PDB file of C-alpha atoms in Angstrom:
ATOM      1  CA  UNK A  17      54.109  -1.319  43.787  1.00 40.00           C
ATOM      2  CA  UNK A  18      50.757  -1.379  45.675  1.00 37.00           C
ATOM      3  CA  UNK A  19      49.416   1.513  43.829  1.00 39.00           C
ATOM      4  CA  UNK A  20      50.416  -0.198  40.376  1.00 37.00           C
ATOM      5  CA  UNK A  21      48.556  -3.331  41.493  1.00 40.00           C
ATOM      6  CA  UNK A  22      45.463  -1.465  42.333  1.00 35.00           C
ATOM      7  CA  UNK A  23      45.428   0.361  39.075  1.00 35.00           C
ATOM      8  CA  UNK A  24      45.976  -3.169  36.891  1.00 38.00           C
ATOM      9  CA  UNK A  25      43.298  -5.060  39.013  1.00 36.00           C
ATOM     10  CA  UNK A  26      40.449  -2.212  39.129  1.00 35.00           C
ATOM     11  CA  UNK A  27      41.293   1.017  37.075  1.00 33.00           C
ATOM     12  CA  UNK A  28      42.451  -1.234  33.690  1.00 31.00           C
ATOM     13  CA  UNK A  29      39.357  -3.300  33.872  1.00 34.00           C
ATOM     14  CA  UNK A  30      37.020  -0.320  34.129  1.00 32.00           C
ATOM     15  CA  UNK A  31      38.792   1.317  31.288  1.00 29.00           C
ATOM     16  CA  UNK A  32      38.836  -1.869  29.263  1.00 33.00           C
ATOM     17  CA  UNK A  33      35.296  -2.287  29.644  1.00 30.00           C
ATOM     18  CA  UNK A  34      34.448   1.064  28.228  1.00 28.00           C
ATOM     19  CA  UNK A  35      36.959   0.508  25.579  1.00 29.00           C
ATOM     20  CA  UNK A  36      34.989  -2.317  24.002  1.00 26.00           C
ATOM     21  CA  UNK A  37      31.869  -0.672  24.102  1.00 29.00           C
ATOM     22  CA  UNK A  38      30.357   1.122  21.075  1.00 32.00           C
ATOM     23  CA  UNK A  39      27.259   3.094  20.263  1.00 32.00           C
ATOM     24  CA  UNK A  40      24.746   0.489  19.727  1.00 34.00           C
ATOM     25  CA  UNK A  41      22.182   1.395  16.603  1.00 38.00           C
ATOM     26  CA  UNK A  42      18.328   1.039  16.785  1.00 37.00           C
ATOM     27  CA  UNK A  43      18.933  -2.452  15.136  1.00 38.00           C
ATOM     28  CA  UNK A  44      20.340  -3.644  18.281  1.00 40.00           C
ATOM     29  CA  UNK A  45      24.006  -4.289  16.620  1.00 41.00           C
ATOM     30  CA  UNK A  46      26.861  -2.054  16.876  1.00 39.00           C
ATOM     31  CA  UNK A  47      26.546   0.798  14.507  1.00 46.00           C
ATOM     32  CA  UNK A  48      28.829   0.590  11.406  1.00 50.00           C
ATOM     33  CA  UNK A  49      29.528   4.053  10.568  1.00 55.00           C
ATOM     34  CA  UNK A  50      31.036   2.983   7.414  1.00 60.00           C
ATOM     35  CA  UNK A  51      28.046   1.097   5.963  1.00 70.00           C
ATOM     36  CA  UNK A  52      27.325   2.525   2.550  1.00 87.00           C
ATOM     37  CA  UNK A  53      24.136   4.187   1.982  1.00 92.00           C
ATOM     38  CA  UNK A  54      22.384   2.647  -0.995  1.00 92.00           C
ATOM     39  CA  UNK A  55      19.205   3.054  -3.017  1.00 94.00           C
ATOM     40  CA  UNK A  56      16.651   0.120  -2.927  1.00 93.00           C
ATOM     41  CA  UNK A  57      13.161  -0.294  -4.627  1.00 92.00           C
ATOM     42  CA  UNK A  58      10.072  -1.617  -2.814  1.00 92.00           C
ATOM     43  CA  UNK A  59       8.875  -4.913  -4.298  1.00 86.00           C
ATOM     44  CA  UNK A  60       5.840  -5.293  -2.316  1.00 81.00           C
ATOM     45  CA  UNK A  61       3.848  -2.817  -0.366  1.00 86.00           C
ATOM     46  CA  UNK A  62       6.039  -2.551   2.772  1.00 92.00           C
ATOM     47  CA  UNK A  63       5.537  -1.504   6.660  1.00 95.00           C
ATOM     48  CA  UNK A  64       7.958   1.236   8.053  1.00 96.00           C
ATOM     49  CA  UNK A  65       8.484   0.275  11.543  1.00 96.00           C
ATOM     50  CA  UNK A  66       9.919   2.040  14.268  1.00 95.00           C
ATOM     51  CA  UNK A  67      12.325  -0.434  15.224  1.00 93.00           C
ATOM     52  CA  UNK A  68      14.226  -3.253  13.225  1.00 94.00           C
ATOM     53  CA  UNK A  69      11.888  -6.012  14.118  1.00 94.00           C
ATOM     54  CA  UNK A  70       8.393  -7.187  13.512  1.00 92.00           C
ATOM     55  CA  UNK A  71       8.018  -8.056  17.332  1.00 91.00           C
ATOM     56  CA  UNK A  72       7.113  -5.184  19.522  1.00 91.00           C
ATOM     57  CA  UNK A  73       7.431  -2.655  17.037  1.00 94.00           C
ATOM     58  CA  UNK A  74       4.899   0.045  15.650  1.00 95.00           C
ATOM     59  CA  UNK A  75       4.177   0.528  12.091  1.00 95.00           C
ATOM     60  CA  UNK A  76       4.611   4.284  11.384  1.00 95.00           C
ATOM     61  CA  UNK A  77       4.114   4.449   7.673  1.00 94.00           C
ATOM     62  CA  UNK A  78       3.698   2.271   4.359  1.00 94.00           C
ATOM     63  CA  UNK A  79       5.679   2.282   1.156  1.00 93.00           C
ATOM     64  CA  UNK A  80       3.951   1.398  -2.236  1.00 93.00           C
ATOM     65  CA  UNK A  81       5.429  -1.080  -4.696  1.00 89.00           C
ATOM     66  CA  UNK A  82       8.134   0.538  -6.859  1.00 91.00           C
ATOM     67  CA  UNK A  83       8.993   3.276  -4.584  1.00 94.00           C
ATOM     68  CA  UNK A  84      12.777   4.266  -4.336  1.00 94.00           C
ATOM     69  CA  UNK A  85      14.189   4.171  -0.814  1.00 95.00           C
ATOM     70  CA  UNK A  86      17.791   4.847   0.536  1.00 94.00           C
ATOM     71  CA  UNK A  87      19.518   4.001   3.744  1.00 94.00           C
ATOM     72  CA  UNK A  88      22.007   1.703   5.468  1.00 94.00           C
ATOM     73  CA  UNK A  89      21.410  -1.880   5.739  1.00 92.00           C
ATOM     74  CA  UNK A  90      21.445  -2.999   9.592  1.00 90.00           C
ATOM     75  CA  UNK A  91      20.987  -6.417  11.456  1.00 92.00           C
ATOM     76  CA  UNK A  92      17.636  -6.754  12.993  1.00 92.00           C
ATOM     77  CA  UNK A  93      16.890  -7.141  16.552  1.00 92.00           C
ATOM     78  CA  UNK A  94      16.359 -10.758  16.266  1.00 90.00           C
ATOM     79  CA  UNK A  95      20.015 -11.112  15.172  1.00 90.00           C
ATOM     80  CA  UNK A  96      19.408 -12.845  11.853  1.00 89.00           C
ATOM     81  CA  UNK A  97      17.207 -10.743   9.591  1.00 88.00           C
ATOM     82  CA  UNK A  98      18.167  -7.790   7.822  1.00 91.00           C
ATOM     83  CA  UNK A  99      16.816  -4.213   7.692  1.00 94.00           C
ATOM     84  CA  UNK A 100      16.986  -0.854   5.790  1.00 94.00           C
ATOM     85  CA  UNK A 101      17.346   2.074   8.265  1.00 95.00           C
ATOM     86  CA  UNK A 102      16.236   4.896   6.159  1.00 95.00           C
ATOM     87  CA  UNK A 103      18.398   7.745   5.342  1.00 91.00           C
ATOM     88  CA  UNK A 104      16.152  10.274   7.015  1.00 83.00           C
ATOM     89  CA  UNK A 105      16.098   8.135  10.067  1.00 84.00           C
ATOM     90  CA  UNK A 106      12.589   7.734  10.078  1.00 87.00           C
ATOM     91  CA  UNK A 107      12.168   4.089  10.671  1.00 95.00           C
ATOM     92  CA  UNK A 108      13.133   0.548   9.058  1.00 96.00           C
ATOM     93  CA  UNK A 109      11.937  -1.690   6.323  1.00 95.00           C
ATOM     94  CA  UNK A 110      12.773  -5.373   6.237  1.00 92.00           C
ATOM     95  CA  UNK A 111      15.024  -6.410   3.614  1.00 90.00           C
ATOM     96  CA  UNK A 112      12.791  -9.048   2.279  1.00 86.00           C
ATOM     97  CA  UNK A 113      10.582  -6.384   0.824  1.00 88.00           C
ATOM     98  CA  UNK A 114      13.530  -4.819  -1.058  1.00 90.00           C
ATOM     99  CA  UNK A 115      15.245  -5.277  -4.402  1.00 86.00           C
ATOM    100  CA  UNK A 116      18.455  -3.270  -5.928  1.00 86.00           C
ATOM    101  CA  UNK A 117      16.652  -3.053  -9.181  1.00 85.00           C
ATOM    102  CA  UNK A 118      13.055  -1.388 -10.032  1.00 87.00           C
ATOM    103  CA  UNK A 119      10.328  -4.130 -10.230  1.00 89.00           C
ATOM    104  CA  UNK A 120       8.539  -4.314 -13.492  1.00 92.00           C
ATOM    105  CA  UNK A 121       4.948  -3.694 -13.993  1.00 91.00           C
ATOM    106  CA  UNK A 122       2.809  -6.783 -12.838  1.00 91.00           C
ATOM    107  CA  UNK A 123       0.050  -7.536 -15.250  1.00 91.00           C
ATOM    108  CA  UNK A 124      -1.652 -10.167 -13.287  1.00 87.00           C
ATOM    109  CA  UNK A 125      -1.542 -10.548  -9.510  1.00 87.00           C
ATOM    110  CA  UNK A 126      -1.102 -14.088  -8.305  1.00 86.00           C
ATOM    111  CA  UNK A 127      -1.608 -13.427  -4.663  1.00 82.00           C
ATOM    112  CA  UNK A 128       1.530 -15.819  -3.667  1.00 85.00           C
ATOM    113  CA  UNK A 129      -0.193 -18.962  -5.062  1.00 83.00           C
ATOM    114  CA  UNK A 130       2.023 -21.956  -4.111  1.00 82.00           C
ATOM    115  CA  UNK A 131       3.627 -24.049  -6.944  1.00 85.00           C
ATOM    116  CA  UNK A 132       5.773 -26.810  -6.797  1.00 85.00           C
ATOM    117  CA  UNK A 133       8.316 -26.712  -9.546  1.00 88.00           C
ATOM    118  CA  UNK A 134       8.049 -29.824 -11.981  1.00 86.00           C
ATOM    119  CA  UNK A 135      11.752 -29.694 -13.144  1.00 90.00           C
ATOM    120  CA  UNK A 136      14.954 -28.024 -12.334  1.00 94.00           C
ATOM    121  CA  UNK A 137      14.145 -23.991 -12.985  1.00 95.00           C
ATOM    122  CA  UNK A 138      16.503 -21.042 -12.917  1.00 96.00           C
ATOM    123  CA  UNK A 139      15.517 -17.813 -11.073  1.00 96.00           C
ATOM    124  CA  UNK A 140      16.848 -14.731 -12.845  1.00 94.00           C
ATOM    125  CA  UNK A 141      17.419 -11.316 -11.489  1.00 91.00           C
ATOM    126  CA  UNK A 142      15.394  -9.694 -14.001  1.00 92.00           C
ATOM    127  CA  UNK A 143      12.320 -10.668 -16.215  1.00 95.00           C
ATOM    128  CA  UNK A 144      14.997 -11.258 -19.086  1.00 94.00           C
ATOM    129  CA  UNK A 145      17.051 -14.542 -19.721  1.00 92.00           C
ATOM    130  CA  UNK A 146      20.233 -11.983 -20.492  1.00 93.00           C
ATOM    131  CA  UNK A 147      19.965 -10.922 -16.970  1.00 92.00           C
ATOM    132  CA  UNK A 148      22.205 -12.792 -14.125  1.00 93.00           C
ATOM    133  CA  UNK A 149      20.784 -16.081 -12.652  1.00 95.00           C
ATOM    134  CA  UNK A 150      20.287 -15.453  -8.872  1.00 92.00           C
ATOM    135  CA  UNK A 151      19.093 -19.222  -7.776  1.00 94.00           C
ATOM    136  CA  UNK A 152      18.380 -22.631  -9.237  1.00 95.00           C
ATOM    137  CA  UNK A 153      15.621 -24.479  -7.901  1.00 95.00           C
ATOM    138  CA  UNK A 154      15.413 -28.366  -7.980  1.00 94.00           C
ATOM    139  CA  UNK A 155      12.375 -30.287  -9.191  1.00 89.00           C
ATOM    140  CA  UNK A 156       9.805 -30.554  -6.193  1.00 86.00           C
ATOM    141  CA  UNK A 157      10.592 -27.119  -4.730  1.00 90.00           C
ATOM    142  CA  UNK A 158       7.671 -24.960  -3.388  1.00 86.00           C
ATOM    143  CA  UNK A 159       7.656 -21.336  -4.503  1.00 90.00           C
ATOM    144  CA  UNK A 160       4.982 -18.617  -3.843  1.00 89.00           C
ATOM    145  CA  UNK A 161       4.090 -16.914  -7.333  1.00 92.00           C
ATOM    146  CA  UNK A 162       3.719 -13.037  -6.763  1.00 91.00           C
ATOM    147  CA  UNK A 163       2.636 -11.940 -10.251  1.00 92.00           C
ATOM    148  CA  UNK A 164       3.163 -12.378 -13.899  1.00 94.00           C
ATOM    149  CA  UNK A 165       4.712  -9.748 -15.848  1.00 95.00           C
ATOM    150  CA  UNK A 166       3.618  -8.336 -19.316  1.00 93.00           C
ATOM    151  CA  UNK A 167       6.531 -10.431 -21.081  1.00 95.00           C
ATOM    152  CA  UNK A 168       5.615 -13.854 -19.609  1.00 95.00           C
ATOM    153  CA  UNK A 169       7.820 -14.153 -16.346  1.00 97.00           C
ATOM    154  CA  UNK A 170       6.715 -14.719 -12.969  1.00 96.00           C
ATOM    155  CA  UNK A 171       8.054 -12.728 -10.144  1.00 95.00           C
ATOM    156  CA  UNK A 172       8.655 -14.612  -6.996  1.00 93.00           C
ATOM    157  CA  UNK A 173      10.153 -13.625  -3.315  1.00 85.00           C
ATOM    158  CA  UNK A 174      13.530 -14.846  -2.665  1.00 85.00           C
ATOM    159  CA  UNK A 175      14.282 -16.551   0.702  1.00 80.00           C
ATOM    160  CA  UNK A 176      17.146 -14.041   1.561  1.00 75.00           C
ATOM    161  CA  UNK A 177      15.110 -11.080   0.271  1.00 74.00           C
ATOM    162  CA  UNK A 178      14.490  -9.273  -3.080  1.00 79.00           C
ATOM    163  CA  UNK A 179      12.588 -10.821  -5.991  1.00 87.00           C
ATOM    164  CA  UNK A 180      13.585 -13.208  -8.718  1.00 92.00           C
ATOM    165  CA  UNK A 181      11.979 -14.269 -12.106  1.00 96.00           C
ATOM    166  CA  UNK A 182      10.991 -17.554 -13.510  1.00 97.00           C
ATOM    167  CA  UNK A 183      10.615 -17.569 -17.397  1.00 96.00           C
ATOM    168  CA  UNK A 184       7.766 -19.311 -19.211  1.00 94.00           C
ATOM    169  CA  UNK A 185       4.787 -17.598 -16.892  1.00 93.00           C
ATOM    170  CA  UNK A 186       1.928 -18.898 -19.061  1.00 87.00           C
ATOM    171  CA  UNK A 187       3.102 -22.582 -18.823  1.00 89.00           C
ATOM    172  CA  UNK A 188       4.011 -22.378 -14.857  1.00 90.00           C
ATOM    173  CA  UNK A 189       0.168 -20.959 -14.538  1.00 84.00           C
ATOM    174  CA  UNK A 190      -1.316 -23.652 -16.311  1.00 79.00           C
ATOM    175  CA  UNK A 191       0.565 -26.277 -14.218  1.00 82.00           C
ATOM    176  CA  UNK A 192      -0.220 -24.110 -11.101  1.00 81.00           C
ATOM    177  CA  UNK A 193      -3.858 -24.005 -11.735  1.00 74.00           C
ATOM    178  CA  UNK A 194      -4.249 -27.568 -13.047  1.00 78.00           C
ATOM    179  CA  UNK A 195      -5.414 -28.956 -16.304  1.00 82.00           C
ATOM    180  CA  UNK A 196      -7.893 -26.526 -18.001  1.00 85.00           C
ATOM    181  CA  UNK A 197     -11.842 -26.914 -17.453  1.00 90.00           C
ATOM    182  CA  UNK A 198     -14.519 -25.769 -19.546  1.00 92.00           C
ATOM    183  CA  UNK A 199     -17.189 -23.554 -18.016  1.00 94.00           C
ATOM    184  CA  UNK A 200     -20.267 -22.381 -19.952  1.00 95.00           C
ATOM    185  CA  UNK A 201     -22.674 -21.392 -17.113  1.00 96.00           C
ATOM    186  CA  UNK A 202     -26.278 -21.028 -18.249  1.00 96.00           C
ATOM    187  CA  UNK A 203     -28.192 -19.529 -15.211  1.00 96.00           C
ATOM    188  CA  UNK A 204     -31.693 -20.329 -16.932  1.00 95.00           C
ATOM    189  CA  UNK A 205     -31.017 -24.147 -17.080  1.00 96.00           C
ATOM    190  CA  UNK A 206     -28.523 -24.470 -14.127  1.00 96.00           C
ATOM    191  CA  UNK A 207     -26.070 -26.056 -16.769  1.00 97.00           C
ATOM    192  CA  UNK A 208     -22.400 -25.472 -16.276  1.00 97.00           C
ATOM    193  CA  UNK A 209     -21.443 -26.759 -19.552  1.00 96.00           C
ATOM    194  CA  UNK A 210     -20.899 -30.284 -20.659  1.00 96.00           C
ATOM    195  CA  UNK A 211     -17.736 -31.137 -18.929  1.00 96.00           C
ATOM    196  CA  UNK A 212     -18.960 -29.992 -15.382  1.00 97.00           C
ATOM    197  CA  UNK A 213     -22.531 -31.281 -16.078  1.00 96.00           C
ATOM    198  CA  UNK A 214     -20.659 -34.765 -16.832  1.00 96.00           C
ATOM    199  CA  UNK A 215     -19.254 -34.379 -13.357  1.00 96.00           C
ATOM    200  CA  UNK A 216     -22.513 -33.610 -11.567  1.00 95.00           C
ATOM    201  CA  UNK A 217     -23.921 -36.659 -13.375  1.00 95.00           C
ATOM    202  CA  UNK A 218     -21.427 -38.730 -12.247  1.00 95.00           C
ATOM    203  CA  UNK A 219     -21.753 -37.512  -8.826  1.00 93.00           C
ATOM    204  CA  UNK A 220     -25.640 -38.084  -8.889  1.00 91.00           C
ATOM    205  CA  UNK A 221     -25.036 -41.560  -9.890  1.00 92.00           C
ATOM    206  CA  UNK A 222     -22.688 -42.090  -6.997  1.00 90.00           C
ATOM    207  CA  UNK A 223     -25.223 -40.299  -4.553  1.00 87.00           C
ATOM    208  CA  UNK A 224     -28.258 -42.875  -6.028  1.00 87.00           C
ATOM    209  CA  UNK A 225     -26.179 -45.905  -5.517  1.00 88.00           C
ATOM    210  CA  UNK A 226     -25.227 -45.088  -1.889  1.00 84.00           C
ATOM    211  CA  UNK A 227     -28.905 -44.440  -1.535  1.00 82.00           C
ATOM    212  CA  UNK A 228     -29.727 -47.737  -2.661  1.00 85.00           C
ATOM    213  CA  UNK A 229     -27.486 -49.365  -0.646  1.00 85.00           C
ATOM    214  CA  UNK A 230     -29.206 -47.713   2.437  1.00 82.00           C
ATOM    215  CA  UNK A 231     -32.488 -48.670   1.314  1.00 82.00           C
ATOM    216  CA  UNK A 232     -31.352 -52.374   1.105  1.00 85.00           C
ATOM    217  CA  UNK A 233     -29.885 -52.503   4.666  1.00 88.00           C
ATOM    218  CA  UNK A 234     -31.440 -54.446   7.444  1.00 88.00           C
ATOM    219  CA  UNK A 235     -32.731 -52.249  10.054  1.00 84.00           C
ATOM    220  CA  UNK A 236     -34.215 -52.849  13.440  1.00 87.00           C
ATOM    221  CA  UNK A 237     -37.039 -50.810  12.794  1.00 88.00           C
ATOM    222  CA  UNK A 238     -38.844 -49.054   9.970  1.00 87.00           C
ATOM    223  CA  UNK A 239     -38.613 -45.829  11.917  1.00 86.00           C
ATOM    224  CA  UNK A 240     -34.559 -46.267  11.790  1.00 87.00           C
ATOM    225  CA  UNK A 241     -34.610 -46.919   8.331  1.00 84.00           C
ATOM    226  CA  UNK A 242     -36.568 -43.715   7.639  1.00 83.00           C
ATOM    227  CA  UNK A 243     -34.068 -41.805   9.623  1.00 83.00           C
ATOM    228  CA  UNK A 244     -31.093 -43.027   7.912  1.00 81.00           C
ATOM    229  CA  UNK A 245     -32.949 -42.614   4.550  1.00 79.00           C
ATOM    230  CA  UNK A 246     -33.892 -38.958   5.607  1.00 79.00           C
ATOM    231  CA  UNK A 247     -30.353 -37.866   6.715  1.00 77.00           C
ATOM    232  CA  UNK A 248     -29.008 -39.133   3.582  1.00 74.00           C
ATOM    233  CA  UNK A 249     -31.013 -37.014   1.384  1.00 77.00           C
ATOM    234  CA  UNK A 250     -30.365 -33.802   3.052  1.00 71.00           C
ATOM    235  CA  UNK A 251     -26.648 -34.158   2.814  1.00 83.00           C
ATOM    236  CA  UNK A 252     -24.369 -32.167   0.370  1.00 88.00           C
ATOM    237  CA  UNK A 253     -21.703 -33.990  -1.564  1.00 90.00           C
ATOM    238  CA  UNK A 254     -18.457 -32.590  -2.452  1.00 92.00           C
ATOM    239  CA  UNK A 255     -15.556 -33.187  -4.856  1.00 92.00           C
ATOM    240  CA  UNK A 256     -12.222 -31.450  -4.757  1.00 90.00           C
ATOM    241  CA  UNK A 257     -10.602 -30.435  -8.046  1.00 89.00           C
ATOM    242  CA  UNK A 258      -7.283 -28.639  -9.219  1.00 84.00           C
ATOM    243  CA  UNK A 259      -8.415 -27.217 -12.586  1.00 88.00           C
ATOM    244  CA  UNK A 260      -7.655 -23.811 -14.097  1.00 85.00           C
ATOM    245  CA  UNK A 261     -10.427 -21.625 -15.960  1.00 89.00           C
ATOM    246  CA  UNK A 262      -9.051 -18.291 -17.614  1.00 85.00           C
ATOM    247  CA  UNK A 263      -6.558 -17.707 -14.939  1.00 76.00           C
ATOM    248  CA  UNK A 264      -8.892 -18.844 -11.980  1.00 86.00           C
ATOM    249  CA  UNK A 265      -8.536 -21.953 -10.034  1.00 87.00           C
ATOM    250  CA  UNK A 266     -11.728 -24.050  -9.782  1.00 92.00           C
ATOM    251  CA  UNK A 267     -10.984 -26.184  -6.654  1.00 91.00           C
ATOM    252  CA  UNK A 268     -14.294 -28.190  -6.434  1.00 93.00           C
ATOM    253  CA  UNK A 269     -18.186 -28.894  -7.064  1.00 95.00           C
ATOM    254  CA  UNK A 270     -20.795 -29.654  -4.802  1.00 94.00           C
ATOM    255  CA  UNK A 271     -24.305 -31.187  -5.121  1.00 93.00           C
ATOM    256  CA  UNK A 272     -26.531 -29.946  -2.401  1.00 91.00           C
ATOM    257  CA  UNK A 273     -30.288 -30.924  -1.853  1.00 86.00           C
ATOM    258  CA  UNK A 274     -31.549 -28.489  -4.513  1.00 91.00           C
ATOM    259  CA  UNK A 275     -28.626 -26.858  -6.116  1.00 94.00           C
ATOM    260  CA  UNK A 276     -25.301 -27.129  -7.415  1.00 96.00           C
ATOM    261  CA  UNK A 277     -22.026 -25.244  -6.796  1.00 96.00           C
ATOM    262  CA  UNK A 278     -18.910 -24.755  -8.391  1.00 97.00           C
ATOM    263  CA  UNK A 279     -16.058 -23.468  -6.238  1.00 96.00           C
ATOM    264  CA  UNK A 280     -12.812 -21.183  -6.988  1.00 94.00           C
ATOM    265  CA  UNK A 281      -9.741 -20.415  -5.077  1.00 89.00           C
ATOM    266  CA  UNK A 282      -9.919 -16.655  -6.075  1.00 89.00           C
ATOM    267  CA  UNK A 283     -11.773 -14.070  -3.851  1.00 92.00           C
ATOM    268  CA  UNK A 284     -15.452 -13.176  -5.278  1.00 95.00           C
ATOM    269  CA  UNK A 285     -14.459  -9.956  -6.527  1.00 94.00           C
ATOM    270  CA  UNK A 286     -11.936 -11.444  -9.140  1.00 91.00           C
ATOM    271  CA  UNK A 287     -14.411 -14.209 -10.048  1.00 95.00           C
ATOM    272  CA  UNK A 288     -17.178 -11.814 -10.743  1.00 96.00           C
ATOM    273  CA  UNK A 289     -14.924  -9.512 -12.822  1.00 94.00           C
ATOM    274  CA  UNK A 290     -14.091 -12.494 -14.964  1.00 93.00           C
ATOM    275  CA  UNK A 291     -17.567 -13.367 -15.461  1.00 96.00           C
ATOM    276  CA  UNK A 292     -18.798  -9.900 -16.192  1.00 96.00           C
ATOM    277  CA  UNK A 293     -15.977  -9.604 -18.876  1.00 94.00           C
ATOM    278  CA  UNK A 294     -17.550 -12.695 -20.681  1.00 93.00           C
ATOM    279  CA  UNK A 295     -21.001 -10.790 -20.899  1.00 94.00           C
ATOM    280  CA  UNK A 296     -22.578 -12.192 -17.581  1.00 95.00           C
ATOM    281  CA  UNK A 297     -25.086  -9.900 -15.890  1.00 95.00           C
ATOM    282  CA  UNK A 298     -24.218 -10.022 -12.290  1.00 96.00           C
ATOM    283  CA  UNK A 299     -25.789  -7.449  -9.546  1.00 95.00           C
ATOM    284  CA  UNK A 300     -23.991  -5.757  -6.739  1.00 93.00           C
ATOM    285  CA  UNK A 301     -25.523  -8.575  -4.501  1.00 94.00           C
ATOM    286  CA  UNK A 302     -23.651 -11.286  -6.729  1.00 96.00           C
ATOM    287  CA  UNK A 303     -27.082 -12.518  -8.215  1.00 97.00           C
ATOM    288  CA  UNK A 304     -27.070 -13.479 -11.641  1.00 97.00           C
ATOM    289  CA  UNK A 305     -30.749 -12.972 -13.511  1.00 95.00           C
ATOM    290  CA  UNK A 306     -32.524 -16.387 -14.077  1.00 94.00           C
ATOM    291  CA  UNK A 307     -36.171 -17.185 -15.168  1.00 91.00           C
ATOM    292  CA  UNK A 308     -36.686 -20.099 -13.113  1.00 93.00           C
ATOM    293  CA  UNK A 309     -33.761 -20.585 -10.766  1.00 95.00           C
ATOM    294  CA  UNK A 310     -31.753 -18.674  -8.208  1.00 95.00           C
ATOM    295  CA  UNK A 311     -28.311 -18.301  -9.326  1.00 97.00           C
ATOM    296  CA  UNK A 312     -25.408 -16.286  -8.004  1.00 96.00           C
ATOM    297  CA  UNK A 313     -21.756 -16.052  -6.996  1.00 97.00           C
ATOM    298  CA  UNK A 314     -20.280 -14.841  -3.843  1.00 96.00           C
ATOM    299  CA  UNK A 315     -17.888 -15.599  -1.240  1.00 95.00           C
ATOM    300  CA  UNK A 316     -18.249 -18.884   0.977  1.00 94.00           C
ATOM    301  CA  UNK A 317     -18.819 -18.762   4.677  1.00 88.00           C
ATOM    302  CA  UNK A 318     -18.919 -21.149   7.382  1.00 84.00           C
ATOM    303  CA  UNK A 319     -18.043 -24.961   6.427  1.00 82.00           C
ATOM    304  CA  UNK A 320     -17.965 -24.164   2.978  1.00 83.00           C
ATOM    305  CA  UNK A 321     -14.593 -22.261   3.232  1.00 86.00           C
ATOM    306  CA  UNK A 322     -13.180 -25.579   3.211  1.00 86.00           C
ATOM    307  CA  UNK A 323     -14.080 -26.018  -0.328  1.00 87.00           C
ATOM    308  CA  UNK A 324     -13.135 -22.584  -1.629  1.00 90.00           C
ATOM    309  CA  UNK A 325     -13.241 -19.029  -1.472  1.00 93.00           C
ATOM    310  CA  UNK A 326     -15.979 -18.407  -3.882  1.00 96.00           C
ATOM    311  CA  UNK A 327     -19.268 -20.182  -4.705  1.00 96.00           C
ATOM    312  CA  UNK A 328     -21.004 -20.108  -8.053  1.00 97.00           C
ATOM    313  CA  UNK A 329     -24.337 -21.701  -7.424  1.00 97.00           C
ATOM    314  CA  UNK A 330     -27.724 -22.554  -9.135  1.00 97.00           C
ATOM    315  CA  UNK A 331     -30.681 -24.001  -8.029  1.00 95.00           C
ATOM    316  CA  UNK A 332     -34.230 -23.644  -6.554  1.00 89.00           C
TER     317      UNK A 332
END
């Protein structure tokens, strides 16, 4: 009886504790030998990591969009995310970068531009309204626009992983970029076209009104008055916008001491490419030939980054 009690208290606990332990996969959960090996496609360039986590793991490779990969889905080390353990055992890819269907070619990259839906909208599994609906977004939902397909759908990333498609891409882009704005830049006169020039005129009127108010104020001394007027003369004046121009987003204008600027949300290379397609001669340094002015387009820096990624400017 004593021997039986000893077994029940000690030996059984040890055997029982071993019985519930199973081999643990690299993902941090019990390995499921019955998990099905499936094929997926990379929807955006994806990192291959040595562990099923972004924290404390090493990037051991990359996969371009459209690449077919096979493996088993596993739970990430954080206990919430899903990861694909590659069939060859050579790493993990986050499920958010995968789709069960091959992604279409993107005609225009949108670089995860944020758009707030203006109405309830359906999300399709493929850029085709005969495909299954994978989600429905309520009006006022923020989504990131990845790219525009050739048949006028916009690809978005789904929160649970994979991608979906919104119909009416051109309409969505017009809303995402704002109301179209006319731009007819002339580097020889520093004119940006009638619409934008009118904005600069209105801005100049406001600047002169404020300057007049400064002149008419009572100052303790003439020196104080001169200091206030001099400080006002050297300031730049900015106005934020949200307008679209040929697929680009005009996000602001500025009037400086001796020049004017139009700011774009997109990188300088993208702005330059569009302007060159319209016949503008732009040098490698971003300069635009002009008889009497300094004109050019380039990336913003310093405090100007708050107004856009690219600056089209002209002045003396």
